[in-house]
Coordinates of C-alpha atoms in Angstrom, one line a residue:
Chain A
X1 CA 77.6 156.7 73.1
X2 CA 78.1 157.5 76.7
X3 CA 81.4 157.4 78.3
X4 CA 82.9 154.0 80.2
X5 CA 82.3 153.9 84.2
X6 CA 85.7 154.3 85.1
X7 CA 86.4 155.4 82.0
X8 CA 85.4 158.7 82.6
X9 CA 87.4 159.3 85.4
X10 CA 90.5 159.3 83.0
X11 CA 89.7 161.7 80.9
X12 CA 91.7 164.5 81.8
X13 CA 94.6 162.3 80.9
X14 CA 93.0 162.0 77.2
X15 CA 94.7 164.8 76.1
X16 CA 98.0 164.7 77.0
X17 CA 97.6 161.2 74.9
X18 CA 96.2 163.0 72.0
X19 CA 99.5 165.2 72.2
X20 CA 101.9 162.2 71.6
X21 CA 100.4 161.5 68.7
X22 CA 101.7 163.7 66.6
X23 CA 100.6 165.4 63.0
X24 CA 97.7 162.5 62.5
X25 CA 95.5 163.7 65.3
X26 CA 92.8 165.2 63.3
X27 CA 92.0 162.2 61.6
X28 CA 92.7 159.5 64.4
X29 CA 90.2 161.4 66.1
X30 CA 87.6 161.3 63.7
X31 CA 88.0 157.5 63.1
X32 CA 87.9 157.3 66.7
X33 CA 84.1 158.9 66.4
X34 CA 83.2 157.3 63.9
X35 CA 83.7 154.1 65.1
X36 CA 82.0 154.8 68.7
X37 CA 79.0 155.7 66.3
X38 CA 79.0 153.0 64.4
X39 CA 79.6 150.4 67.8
X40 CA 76.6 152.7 69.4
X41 CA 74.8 151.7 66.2
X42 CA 75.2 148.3 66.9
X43 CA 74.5 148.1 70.7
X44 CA 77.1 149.3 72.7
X45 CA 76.0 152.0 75.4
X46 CA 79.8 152.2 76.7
X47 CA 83.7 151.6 75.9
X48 CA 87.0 151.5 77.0
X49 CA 89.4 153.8 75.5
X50 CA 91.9 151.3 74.6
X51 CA 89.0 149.1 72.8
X52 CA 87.8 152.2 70.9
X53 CA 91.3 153.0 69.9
X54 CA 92.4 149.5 68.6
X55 CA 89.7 149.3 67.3
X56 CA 89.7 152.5 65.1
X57 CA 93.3 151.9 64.3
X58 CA 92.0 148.1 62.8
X59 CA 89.4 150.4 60.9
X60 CA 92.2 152.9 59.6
X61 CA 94.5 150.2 59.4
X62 CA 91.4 148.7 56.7
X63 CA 91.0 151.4 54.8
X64 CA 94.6 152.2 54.3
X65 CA 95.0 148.7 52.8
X66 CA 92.1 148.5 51.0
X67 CA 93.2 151.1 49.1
X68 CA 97.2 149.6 48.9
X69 CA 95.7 146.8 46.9
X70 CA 93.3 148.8 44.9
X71 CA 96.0 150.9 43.8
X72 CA 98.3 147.3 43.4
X73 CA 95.4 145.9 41.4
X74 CA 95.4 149.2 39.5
X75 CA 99.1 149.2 38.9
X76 CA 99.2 145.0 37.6
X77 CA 96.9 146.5 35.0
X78 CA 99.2 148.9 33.9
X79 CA 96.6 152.1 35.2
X80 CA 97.5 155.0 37.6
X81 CA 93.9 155.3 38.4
X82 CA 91.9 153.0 40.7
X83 CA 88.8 152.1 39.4
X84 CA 85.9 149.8 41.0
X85 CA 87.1 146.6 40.3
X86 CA 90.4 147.4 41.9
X87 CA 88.6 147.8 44.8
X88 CA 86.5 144.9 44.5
X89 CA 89.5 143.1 44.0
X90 CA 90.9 144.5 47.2
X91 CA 87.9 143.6 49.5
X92 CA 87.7 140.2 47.9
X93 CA 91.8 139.7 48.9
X94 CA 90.9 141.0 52.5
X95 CA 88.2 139.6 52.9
X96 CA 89.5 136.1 52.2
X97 CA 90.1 135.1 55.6
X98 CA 86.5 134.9 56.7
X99 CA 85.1 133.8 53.0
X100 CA 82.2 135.2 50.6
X101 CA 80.1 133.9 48.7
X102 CA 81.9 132.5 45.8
X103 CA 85.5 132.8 47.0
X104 CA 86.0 129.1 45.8
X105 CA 85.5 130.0 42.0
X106 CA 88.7 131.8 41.0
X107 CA 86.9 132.6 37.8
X108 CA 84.5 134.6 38.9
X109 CA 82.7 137.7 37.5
X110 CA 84.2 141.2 39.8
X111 CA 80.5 142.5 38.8
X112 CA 79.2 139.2 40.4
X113 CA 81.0 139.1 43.3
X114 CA 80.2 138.0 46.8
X115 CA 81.3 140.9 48.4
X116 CA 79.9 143.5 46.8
X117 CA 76.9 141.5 47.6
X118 CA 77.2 141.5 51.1
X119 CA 77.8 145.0 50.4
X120 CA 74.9 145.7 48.7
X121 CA 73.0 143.7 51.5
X122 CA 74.7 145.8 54.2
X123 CA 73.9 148.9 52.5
X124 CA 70.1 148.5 52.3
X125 CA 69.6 146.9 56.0
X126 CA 72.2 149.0 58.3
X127 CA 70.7 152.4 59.4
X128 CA 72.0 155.2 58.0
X129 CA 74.2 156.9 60.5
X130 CA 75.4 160.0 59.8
X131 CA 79.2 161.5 61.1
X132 CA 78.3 163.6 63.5
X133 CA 80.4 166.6 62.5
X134 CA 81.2 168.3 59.5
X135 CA 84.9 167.6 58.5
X136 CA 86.9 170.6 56.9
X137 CA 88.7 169.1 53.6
X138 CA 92.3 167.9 55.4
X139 CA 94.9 168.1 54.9
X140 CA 94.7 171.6 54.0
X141 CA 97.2 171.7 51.6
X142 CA 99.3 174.7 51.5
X143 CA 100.4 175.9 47.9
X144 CA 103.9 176.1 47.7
X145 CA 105.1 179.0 45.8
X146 CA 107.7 177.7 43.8
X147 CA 111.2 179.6 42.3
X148 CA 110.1 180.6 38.6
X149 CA 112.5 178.4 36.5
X150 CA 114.3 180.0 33.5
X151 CA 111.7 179.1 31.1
X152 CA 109.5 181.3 32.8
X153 CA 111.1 184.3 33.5
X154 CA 112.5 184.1 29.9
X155 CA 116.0 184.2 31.2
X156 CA 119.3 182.5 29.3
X157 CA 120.8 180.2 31.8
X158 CA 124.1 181.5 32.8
X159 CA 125.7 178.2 31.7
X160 CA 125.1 176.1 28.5
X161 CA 125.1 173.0 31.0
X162 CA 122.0 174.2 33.2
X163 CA 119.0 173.5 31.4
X164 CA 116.1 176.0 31.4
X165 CA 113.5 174.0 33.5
X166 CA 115.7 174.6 36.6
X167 CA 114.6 177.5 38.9
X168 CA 116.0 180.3 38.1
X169 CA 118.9 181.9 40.1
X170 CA 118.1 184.0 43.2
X171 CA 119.2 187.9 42.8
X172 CA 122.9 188.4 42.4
X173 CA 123.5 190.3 44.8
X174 CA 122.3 187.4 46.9
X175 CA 125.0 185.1 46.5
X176 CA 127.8 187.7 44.4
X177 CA 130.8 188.1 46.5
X178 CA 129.6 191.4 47.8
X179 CA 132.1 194.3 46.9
X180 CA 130.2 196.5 49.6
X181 CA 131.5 194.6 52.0
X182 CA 134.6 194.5 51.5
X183 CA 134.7 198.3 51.2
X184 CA 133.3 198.5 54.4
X185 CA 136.3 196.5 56.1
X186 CA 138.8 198.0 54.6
X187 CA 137.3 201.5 54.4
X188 CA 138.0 202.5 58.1
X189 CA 141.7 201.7 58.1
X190 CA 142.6 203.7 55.3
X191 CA 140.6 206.3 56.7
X192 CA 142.8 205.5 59.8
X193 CA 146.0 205.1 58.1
X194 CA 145.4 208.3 56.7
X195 CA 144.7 209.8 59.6
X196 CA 147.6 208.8 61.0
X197 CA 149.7 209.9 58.5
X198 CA 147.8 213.2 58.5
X199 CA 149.3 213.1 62.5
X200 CA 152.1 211.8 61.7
X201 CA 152.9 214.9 59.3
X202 CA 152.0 217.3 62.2
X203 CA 154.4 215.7 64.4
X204 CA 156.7 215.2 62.4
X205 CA 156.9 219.7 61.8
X206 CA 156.2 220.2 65.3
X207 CA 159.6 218.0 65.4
X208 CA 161.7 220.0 62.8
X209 CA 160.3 222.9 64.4
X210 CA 160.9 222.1 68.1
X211 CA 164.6 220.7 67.0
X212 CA 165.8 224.1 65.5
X213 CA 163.9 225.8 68.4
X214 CA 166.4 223.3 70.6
X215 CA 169.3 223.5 68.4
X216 CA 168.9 227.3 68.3
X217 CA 168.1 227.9 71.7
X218 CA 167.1 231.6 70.8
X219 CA 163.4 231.5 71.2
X220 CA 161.8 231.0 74.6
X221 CA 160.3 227.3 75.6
X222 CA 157.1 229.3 76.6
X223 CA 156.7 230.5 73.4
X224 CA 157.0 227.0 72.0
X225 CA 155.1 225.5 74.7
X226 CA 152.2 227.2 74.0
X227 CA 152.5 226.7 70.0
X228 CA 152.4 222.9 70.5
X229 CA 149.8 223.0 72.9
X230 CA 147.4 225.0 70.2
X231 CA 148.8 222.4 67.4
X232 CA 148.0 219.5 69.3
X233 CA 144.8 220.9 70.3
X234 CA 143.7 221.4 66.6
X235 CA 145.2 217.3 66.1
X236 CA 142.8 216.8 69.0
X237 CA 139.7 218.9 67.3
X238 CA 139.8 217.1 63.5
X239 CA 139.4 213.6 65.1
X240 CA 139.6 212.9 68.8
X241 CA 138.4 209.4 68.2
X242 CA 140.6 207.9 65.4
X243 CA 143.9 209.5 67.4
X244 CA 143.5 207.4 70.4
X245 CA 145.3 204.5 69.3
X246 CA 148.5 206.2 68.6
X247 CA 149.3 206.6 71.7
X248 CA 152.3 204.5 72.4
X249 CA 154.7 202.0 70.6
X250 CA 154.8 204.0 67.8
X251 CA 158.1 204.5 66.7
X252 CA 157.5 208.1 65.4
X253 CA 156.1 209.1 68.5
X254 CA 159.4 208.4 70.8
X255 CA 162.1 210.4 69.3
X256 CA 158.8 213.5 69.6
X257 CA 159.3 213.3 73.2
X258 CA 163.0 214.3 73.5
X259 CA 162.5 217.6 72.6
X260 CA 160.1 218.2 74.6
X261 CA 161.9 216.9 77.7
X262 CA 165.1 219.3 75.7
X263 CA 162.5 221.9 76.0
X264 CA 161.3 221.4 79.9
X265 CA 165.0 220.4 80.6
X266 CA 166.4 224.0 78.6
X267 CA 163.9 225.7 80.9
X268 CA 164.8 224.4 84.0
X269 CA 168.2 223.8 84.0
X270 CA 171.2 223.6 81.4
X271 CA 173.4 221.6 84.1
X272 CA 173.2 218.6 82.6
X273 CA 175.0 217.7 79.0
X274 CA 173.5 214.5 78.1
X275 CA 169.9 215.4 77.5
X276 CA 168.6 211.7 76.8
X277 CA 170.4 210.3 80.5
X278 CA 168.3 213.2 82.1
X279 CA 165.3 212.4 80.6
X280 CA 165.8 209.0 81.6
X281 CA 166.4 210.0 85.2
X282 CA 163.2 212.1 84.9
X283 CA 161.2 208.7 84.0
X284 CA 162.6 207.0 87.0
X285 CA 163.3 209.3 90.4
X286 CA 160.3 211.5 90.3
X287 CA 161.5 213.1 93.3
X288 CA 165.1 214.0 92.0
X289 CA 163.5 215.1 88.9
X290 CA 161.0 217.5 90.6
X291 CA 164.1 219.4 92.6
X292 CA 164.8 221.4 89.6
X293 CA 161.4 221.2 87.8
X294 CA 160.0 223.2 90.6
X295 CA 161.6 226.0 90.0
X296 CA 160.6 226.9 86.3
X297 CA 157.4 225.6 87.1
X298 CA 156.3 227.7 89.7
X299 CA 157.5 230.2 87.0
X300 CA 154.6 228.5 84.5
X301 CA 151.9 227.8 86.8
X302 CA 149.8 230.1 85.4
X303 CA 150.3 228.4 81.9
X304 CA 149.3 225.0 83.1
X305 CA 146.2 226.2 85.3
X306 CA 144.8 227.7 82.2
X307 CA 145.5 224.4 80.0
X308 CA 143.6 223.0 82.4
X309 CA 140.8 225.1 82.3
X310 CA 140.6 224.5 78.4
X311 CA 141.0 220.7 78.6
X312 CA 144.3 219.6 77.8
X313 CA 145.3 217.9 81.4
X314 CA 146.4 214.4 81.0
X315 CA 146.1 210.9 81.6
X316 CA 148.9 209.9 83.9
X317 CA 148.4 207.3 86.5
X318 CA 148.3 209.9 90.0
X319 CA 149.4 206.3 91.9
X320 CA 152.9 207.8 91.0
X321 CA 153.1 210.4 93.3
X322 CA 151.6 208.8 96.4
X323 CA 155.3 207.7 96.6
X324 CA 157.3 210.4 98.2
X325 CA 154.4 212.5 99.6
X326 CA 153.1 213.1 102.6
X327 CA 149.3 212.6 103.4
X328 CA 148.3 216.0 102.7
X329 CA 149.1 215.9 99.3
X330 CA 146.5 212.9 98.5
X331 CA 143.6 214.9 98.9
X332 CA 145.0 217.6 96.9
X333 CA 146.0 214.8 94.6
X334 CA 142.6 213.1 94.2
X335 CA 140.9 216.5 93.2
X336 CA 143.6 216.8 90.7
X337 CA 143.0 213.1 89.7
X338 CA 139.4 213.8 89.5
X339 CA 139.9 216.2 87.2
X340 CA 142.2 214.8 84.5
X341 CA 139.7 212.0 84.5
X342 CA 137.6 214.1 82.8
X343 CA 140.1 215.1 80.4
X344 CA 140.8 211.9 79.8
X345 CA 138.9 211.6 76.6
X346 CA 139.7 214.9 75.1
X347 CA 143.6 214.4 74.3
X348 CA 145.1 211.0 75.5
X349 CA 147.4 210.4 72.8
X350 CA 150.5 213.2 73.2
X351 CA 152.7 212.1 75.3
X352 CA 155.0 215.1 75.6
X353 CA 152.3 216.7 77.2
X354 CA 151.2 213.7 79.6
X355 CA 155.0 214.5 81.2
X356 CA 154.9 217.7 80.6
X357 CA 151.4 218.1 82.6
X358 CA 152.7 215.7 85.1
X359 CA 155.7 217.9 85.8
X360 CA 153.6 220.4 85.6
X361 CA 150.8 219.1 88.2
X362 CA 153.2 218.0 90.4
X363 CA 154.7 221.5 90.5
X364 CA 151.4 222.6 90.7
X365 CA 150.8 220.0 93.9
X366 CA 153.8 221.0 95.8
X367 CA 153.1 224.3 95.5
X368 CA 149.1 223.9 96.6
X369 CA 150.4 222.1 99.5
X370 CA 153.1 224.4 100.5
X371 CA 150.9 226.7 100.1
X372 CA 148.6 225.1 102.6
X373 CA 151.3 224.9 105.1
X374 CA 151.5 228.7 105.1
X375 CA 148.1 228.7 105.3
X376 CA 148.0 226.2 108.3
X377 CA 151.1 228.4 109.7
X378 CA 149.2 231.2 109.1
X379 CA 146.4 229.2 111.0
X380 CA 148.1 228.6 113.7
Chain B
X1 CA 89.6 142.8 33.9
X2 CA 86.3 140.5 33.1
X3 CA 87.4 137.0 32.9
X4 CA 83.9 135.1 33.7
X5 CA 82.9 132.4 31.9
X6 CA 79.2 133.1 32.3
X7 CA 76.9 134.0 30.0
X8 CA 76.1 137.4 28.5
X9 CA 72.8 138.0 30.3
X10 CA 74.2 137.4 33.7
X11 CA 77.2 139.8 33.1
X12 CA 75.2 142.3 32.1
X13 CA 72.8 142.1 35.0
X14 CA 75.3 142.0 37.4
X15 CA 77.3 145.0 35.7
X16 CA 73.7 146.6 36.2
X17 CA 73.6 145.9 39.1
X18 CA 77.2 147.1 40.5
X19 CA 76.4 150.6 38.5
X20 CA 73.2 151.0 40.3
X21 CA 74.6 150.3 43.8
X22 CA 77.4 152.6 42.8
X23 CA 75.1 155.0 41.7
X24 CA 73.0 154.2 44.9
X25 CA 76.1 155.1 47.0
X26 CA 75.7 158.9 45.4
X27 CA 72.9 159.3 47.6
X28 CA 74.3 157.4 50.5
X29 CA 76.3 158.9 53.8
X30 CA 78.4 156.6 55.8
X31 CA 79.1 157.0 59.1
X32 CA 82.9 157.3 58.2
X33 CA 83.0 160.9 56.6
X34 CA 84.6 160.9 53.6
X35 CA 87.3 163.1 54.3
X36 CA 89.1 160.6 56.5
X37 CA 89.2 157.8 53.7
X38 CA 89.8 160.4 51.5
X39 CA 92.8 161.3 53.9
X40 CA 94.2 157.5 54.4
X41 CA 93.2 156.5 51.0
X42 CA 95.8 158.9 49.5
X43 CA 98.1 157.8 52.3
X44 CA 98.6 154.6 50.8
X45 CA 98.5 155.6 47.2
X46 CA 95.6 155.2 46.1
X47 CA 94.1 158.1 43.3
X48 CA 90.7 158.1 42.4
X49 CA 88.9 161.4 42.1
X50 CA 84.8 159.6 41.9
X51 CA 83.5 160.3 45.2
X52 CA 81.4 156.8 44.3
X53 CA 84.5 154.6 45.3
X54 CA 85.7 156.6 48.1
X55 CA 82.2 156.0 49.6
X56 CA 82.6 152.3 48.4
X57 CA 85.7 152.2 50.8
X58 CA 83.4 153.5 53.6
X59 CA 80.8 151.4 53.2
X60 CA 83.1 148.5 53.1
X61 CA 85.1 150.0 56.2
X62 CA 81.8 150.7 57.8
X63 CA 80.6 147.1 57.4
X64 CA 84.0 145.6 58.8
X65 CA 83.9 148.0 61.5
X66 CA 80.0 146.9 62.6
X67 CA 80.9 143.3 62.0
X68 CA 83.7 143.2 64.3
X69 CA 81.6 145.1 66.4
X70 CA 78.7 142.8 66.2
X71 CA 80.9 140.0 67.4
X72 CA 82.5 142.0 70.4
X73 CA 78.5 142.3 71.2
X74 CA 78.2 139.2 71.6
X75 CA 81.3 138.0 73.4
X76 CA 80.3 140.8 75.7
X77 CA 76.6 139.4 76.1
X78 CA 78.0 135.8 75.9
X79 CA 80.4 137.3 79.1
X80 CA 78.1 138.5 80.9
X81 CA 75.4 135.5 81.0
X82 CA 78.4 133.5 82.5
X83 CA 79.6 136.0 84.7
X84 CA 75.8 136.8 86.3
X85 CA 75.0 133.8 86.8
X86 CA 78.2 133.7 89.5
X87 CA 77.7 137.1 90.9
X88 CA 74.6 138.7 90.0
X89 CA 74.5 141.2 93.0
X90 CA 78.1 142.4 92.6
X91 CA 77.9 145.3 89.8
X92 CA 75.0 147.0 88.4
X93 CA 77.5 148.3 86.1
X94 CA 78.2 145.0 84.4
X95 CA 74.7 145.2 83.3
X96 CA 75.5 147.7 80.9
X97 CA 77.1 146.8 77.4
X98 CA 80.6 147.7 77.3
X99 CA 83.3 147.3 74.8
X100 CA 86.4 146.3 76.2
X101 CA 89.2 144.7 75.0
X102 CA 89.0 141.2 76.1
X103 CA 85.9 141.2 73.6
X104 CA 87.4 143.1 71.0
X105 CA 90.3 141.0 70.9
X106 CA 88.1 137.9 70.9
X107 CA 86.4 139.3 68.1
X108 CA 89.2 140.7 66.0
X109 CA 91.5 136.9 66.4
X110 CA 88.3 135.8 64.1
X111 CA 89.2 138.7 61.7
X112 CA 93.1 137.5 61.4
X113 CA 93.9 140.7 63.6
X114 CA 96.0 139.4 66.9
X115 CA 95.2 141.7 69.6
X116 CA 96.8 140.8 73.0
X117 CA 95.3 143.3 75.8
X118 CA 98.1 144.8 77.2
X119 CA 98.5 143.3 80.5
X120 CA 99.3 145.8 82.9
X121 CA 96.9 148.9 81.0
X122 CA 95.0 149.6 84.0
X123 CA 92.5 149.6 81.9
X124 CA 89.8 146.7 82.6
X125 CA 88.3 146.1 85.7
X126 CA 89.3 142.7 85.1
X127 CA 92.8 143.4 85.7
X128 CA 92.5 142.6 89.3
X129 CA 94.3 146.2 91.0
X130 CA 92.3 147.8 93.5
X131 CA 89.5 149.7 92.1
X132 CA 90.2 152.7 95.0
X133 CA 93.6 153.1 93.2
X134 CA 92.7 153.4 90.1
X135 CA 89.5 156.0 90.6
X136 CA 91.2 159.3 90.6

C-alpha cells in the first residue's frame, strides 16, 4: 500500500513519533502493518497516518478486549483457561452493537452462533493475506535468575520465624558489620599514637639529657648540638611522614625548646639570668637577638653549612628577615629560601632546630653579605 | 456452557461444525501475525496456550478490521462522487482511494467507536491551511 500524497512528505517526522511511544513500539508497529495490509486488501491504494493509526489502535484496542471478556467469561465459569466459547462469548458481547444473526434469542447454542458464522463466511471468501514479515516471538522474556531460597540450598533459617521458602540470605560478609573496617580506621592512629609516643620518648631523653648538659654546664653546646642533630635525624629517618603533625601545640614539645635556646643562649652569652625572658626576646626583636648570636655563630658556621648539606635546614618563614635588612641581603635570602624549601619535607617537625637554623642562617646571611661588602670594597 | 434448547442433531452438527472451522484455522494465516495477539491477548489476561483460538482472535480482529475498512471505502467513494462532480479538474490526486479520517471516523461512529478528527492535525487536505505550508 503506497504511501499518502502529502503524506509522504512527513515522513522523516515518523520517527521521532515512534520514539514517544515508548516500550510498545514493536507491536504498534506491526498492527500498524497489518492493518495497511488488510485496508490494501480491501481497496485502499493510500492513507493518512493518523487514519492508519486510529485505526490500528481500534484493532488493538479489539483484540485486547476480546480477550478481557474471554478471560471474564472464563473466570464466571470458575476456569483460569479461556477456551472457545469464552471467546465466542466475547465476540457475540462486542459485536452486539451492529447485531448477528440470532442475537435476539438469548438462548442460543455458542456452537450455533451468528458470529462464528459470519466468521466462518469471512474465512472462506476473504483472500488470504499473509503478514508480511516474520515476527520474532515478543516480548522476549528474559529469565530472571532468582535468590535460591533456604529450601534449596538446604540451609536452616537463622530465625525460627523465617520460613524456608524465603530466599536465602546474601553472604555475611555482605551485610555483617565488617570488623575489617573498622580495623582499618582505627589502625593508623594507634600506629600514630605510637609513633608519637615512640617520639615522644626520644624527646623526652634528649630533654633529661640536654637539662643536665644545662644544669651541668661542663660539656660543650657543640658537642650537644651535634648529638641532637644526629638523634633527630634518626626520628626523621624511622618515619618522616607520621612525624609531621607534631609539629606544634603539643605540650611536650614546648618546654623541649628551652634548652635548646639555654644551649644557644650558654654559647653566646651568659649575661643574661632569666633564660625564659631571653628567649622570649629572641622570639620577638630579631635584630636585638642577632647582636650576640653573631658572635658564636660565626664561631659555628661551619657546623650549620654542613647540616645543610645533609638536609636538616628548616622551615621558617624567610618574610622575617626582610625586616631590618638592607636589599642586598634579599637575594642572598631567596637562595637561602630556595633552599630550605627543599628541606622542607625532610624534617619540619623540631622546632629547636627551626630557631636554631634560623639563628644560624641569619648568622650565616650577615656574614655572606658582610662578606660581600669586602668583596665589593675589595671591588672597588 | 451449552444452554440450547434445540435438538440433539442440531447441536451436534453445529459442534461439528465449530471443531472443523477451528481445525480449519490450523491451516489458516491471518494477516494479523500471531505474535501481536499473542502479545495483547496476554496483555489483558487472557491464557490460552491452543494456537486455534489465538488465530480465532485474528480472524475475528481481521474481519473487524476489513469491515470498518469496507465502510471507510465507501464513505471515501461515496466522497468523492460528490466532490467530482463540483470540481472534477481540481486534483488528480483525489482520484486515488485514500483513507483518511473523516472516513474512518464515519465509519467507526457505526462501530460505537467515537472518533473526532483532530481539528487542527495538519493532517487532511481538507483542513483548509495552505498546502505550500504544509509541503516541507
Amino acid at each position: 500500500m503506497s504511501d499518502g500524497g502529502r503524506e509522504s512528505e512527513r515522513e522523516p517526522e515518523k520517527p521521532a513519533r515512534q520514539k514517544r511511544a515508548g516500550g510498545d513500539e514493536l507491536a504498534r508497529a506491526a498492527s500498524r502493518l497489518a492493518v495497511a495490509q488488510i485496508c490494501e486488501s480491501q481497496g485502499f491504494q493510500t492513507f493518512q497516518h493518523s487514519a492508519l493509526e486510529t485505526l490500528s489502535d481500534v484493532a488493538v484496542r479489539y483484540i485486547y478486549d476480546i480477550g478481557k471478556t474471554a478471560n471474564f467469561y472464563a473466570n464466571l465459569s470458575g476456569r483460569t483457561e479461556c477456551n472457545a466459547f469464552d471467546i465466542i462469548q466475547g465476540l457475540e458481547d462486542l459485536g452486539l452493537a451492529q447485531g448477528f444473526l440470532g442475537a435476539s434469542d438469548i438462548e442460543h447454542c455458542l456452537a450455533n452462533s451468528g458470529t462464528v458464522k459470519e466468521l466462518v463466511q469471512y474465512v472462506d471468501e476473504a483472500e488470504k493475506i499473509p503478514f508480511a514479515y516474520s515476527l520474532p516471538q515478543f516480548p522476549v522474556a528474559i529469565d530472571r535468575k532468582l535468590t535460591p531460597s533456604f529450601l534449596q540450598i538446604g540451609e536452616e533459617p537463622p530465625g525460627e520465624h523465617i520460613p524456608a521458602w524465603l530466599p536465602a540470605f546474601p553472604d555475611p560478609s555482605t551485610y555483617a558489620p565488617s570488623s575489617s573496617r573498622i580495623e582499618r580506621s582505627t589502625e593508623p592512629p594507634t600506629a600514630k599514637i605510637d609513633q608519637e609516643s615512640r617520639n615522644r620518648k626520644v624527646e623526652r631523653s634528649l630533654l633529661n639529657l640536654h637539662q643536665r648538659l644545662a644544669c651541668s654546664g661542663l660539656e660543650g653546646p657543640s658537642v650537644v648540638n651535634h648529638g641532637d642533630a644526629t638523634k633527630a635525624k634518626q626520628a626523621v629517618g624511622s618515619n618522616p611522614f607520621l612525624a609531621a603533625p607534631l609539629q606544634f601545640g603539643e605540650k611536650e614539645v614546648s618546654p623541649v625548646l628551652l634548652p635548646a635556646k639555654v644551649k644557644l643562649l650558654n654559647e653566646a652569652t651568659m649575661r643574661n639570668p632569666s633564660m625564659e625572658n631571653h628567649g622570649r626576646d629572641n622570639h620577638v626583636s630579631v635584630l636585638e637577638a642577632l647582636a650576640p648570636d653573631i658572635e658564636a655563630m660565626e664561631i659555628r658556621l661551619l657546623d650549620s653549612e654542613e647540616k645543610e648539606k645533609e638536609g636538616l635546614l628548616n622551615s621558617r618563614p624567610a618574610v622575617q628577615f626582610k625586616i631590618g635588612i638592607g636589599r642586598k641581603s634579599l637575594g642572598t635570602m631567596h637562595d637561602l629560601s630556595l633552599q630550605k624549601k627543599s628541606f622542607e619535607v625532610t624534617s619540619p617537625w623540631f622546632g629547636r632546630e627551626n630557631e636554631k637554623d634560623d639563628k644560624k642562617m641569619r648568622a650565616e646571611k650577615i656574614l655572606k653579605e658582610s662578606m660581600g661588602h669586602t668583596q665589593e670594597l675589595g671591588h672597588l | 456452557m451449552n444452554h440450547n434448547q434445540q435438538p440433539g442433531d442440531g447441536t451436534h452438527e453445529d459442534d461439528a461444525a465449530l471443531s472443523d472451522f477451528l481445525a480449519s484455522l490450523m491451516d489458516y494465516t491471518p494477516t494479523i501475525p500471531d505474535e501481536l495477539v499473542e502479545h495483547y491477548l496476554a496483555k489483558s489476561g487472557f491464557q490460552c496456550p491452543d494456537v486455534r483460538l489465538i488465530r480465532l482472535v485474528a480472524v475475528a480482529t481481521q474481519k473487524f478490521v476489513a469491515e470498518v475498512a469496507t465502510d471507510a471505502l465507501q464513505q471515501c467513494k461515496a466522497r468523492q462522487a460528490a466532490v467530482v462532480k463540483d470540481k472534477r479538474d481540481k486534483q488528480q490526486k483525489d482520484k486515488r482511494l485514500i483513507l483518511t479520517m473523516e472516513d474512518l471516523s464515519r465509519a467507526l461512529r457505526e462501530y460505537g467507536v467515537n472518533v473526532k478528527h483532530q481539528e487542527y492535525f495538519a493532517d487532511s487536505p481538507s483542513t483548509g491551511m495552505d498546502p505550500a505550508s504544509r509541503d516541507e
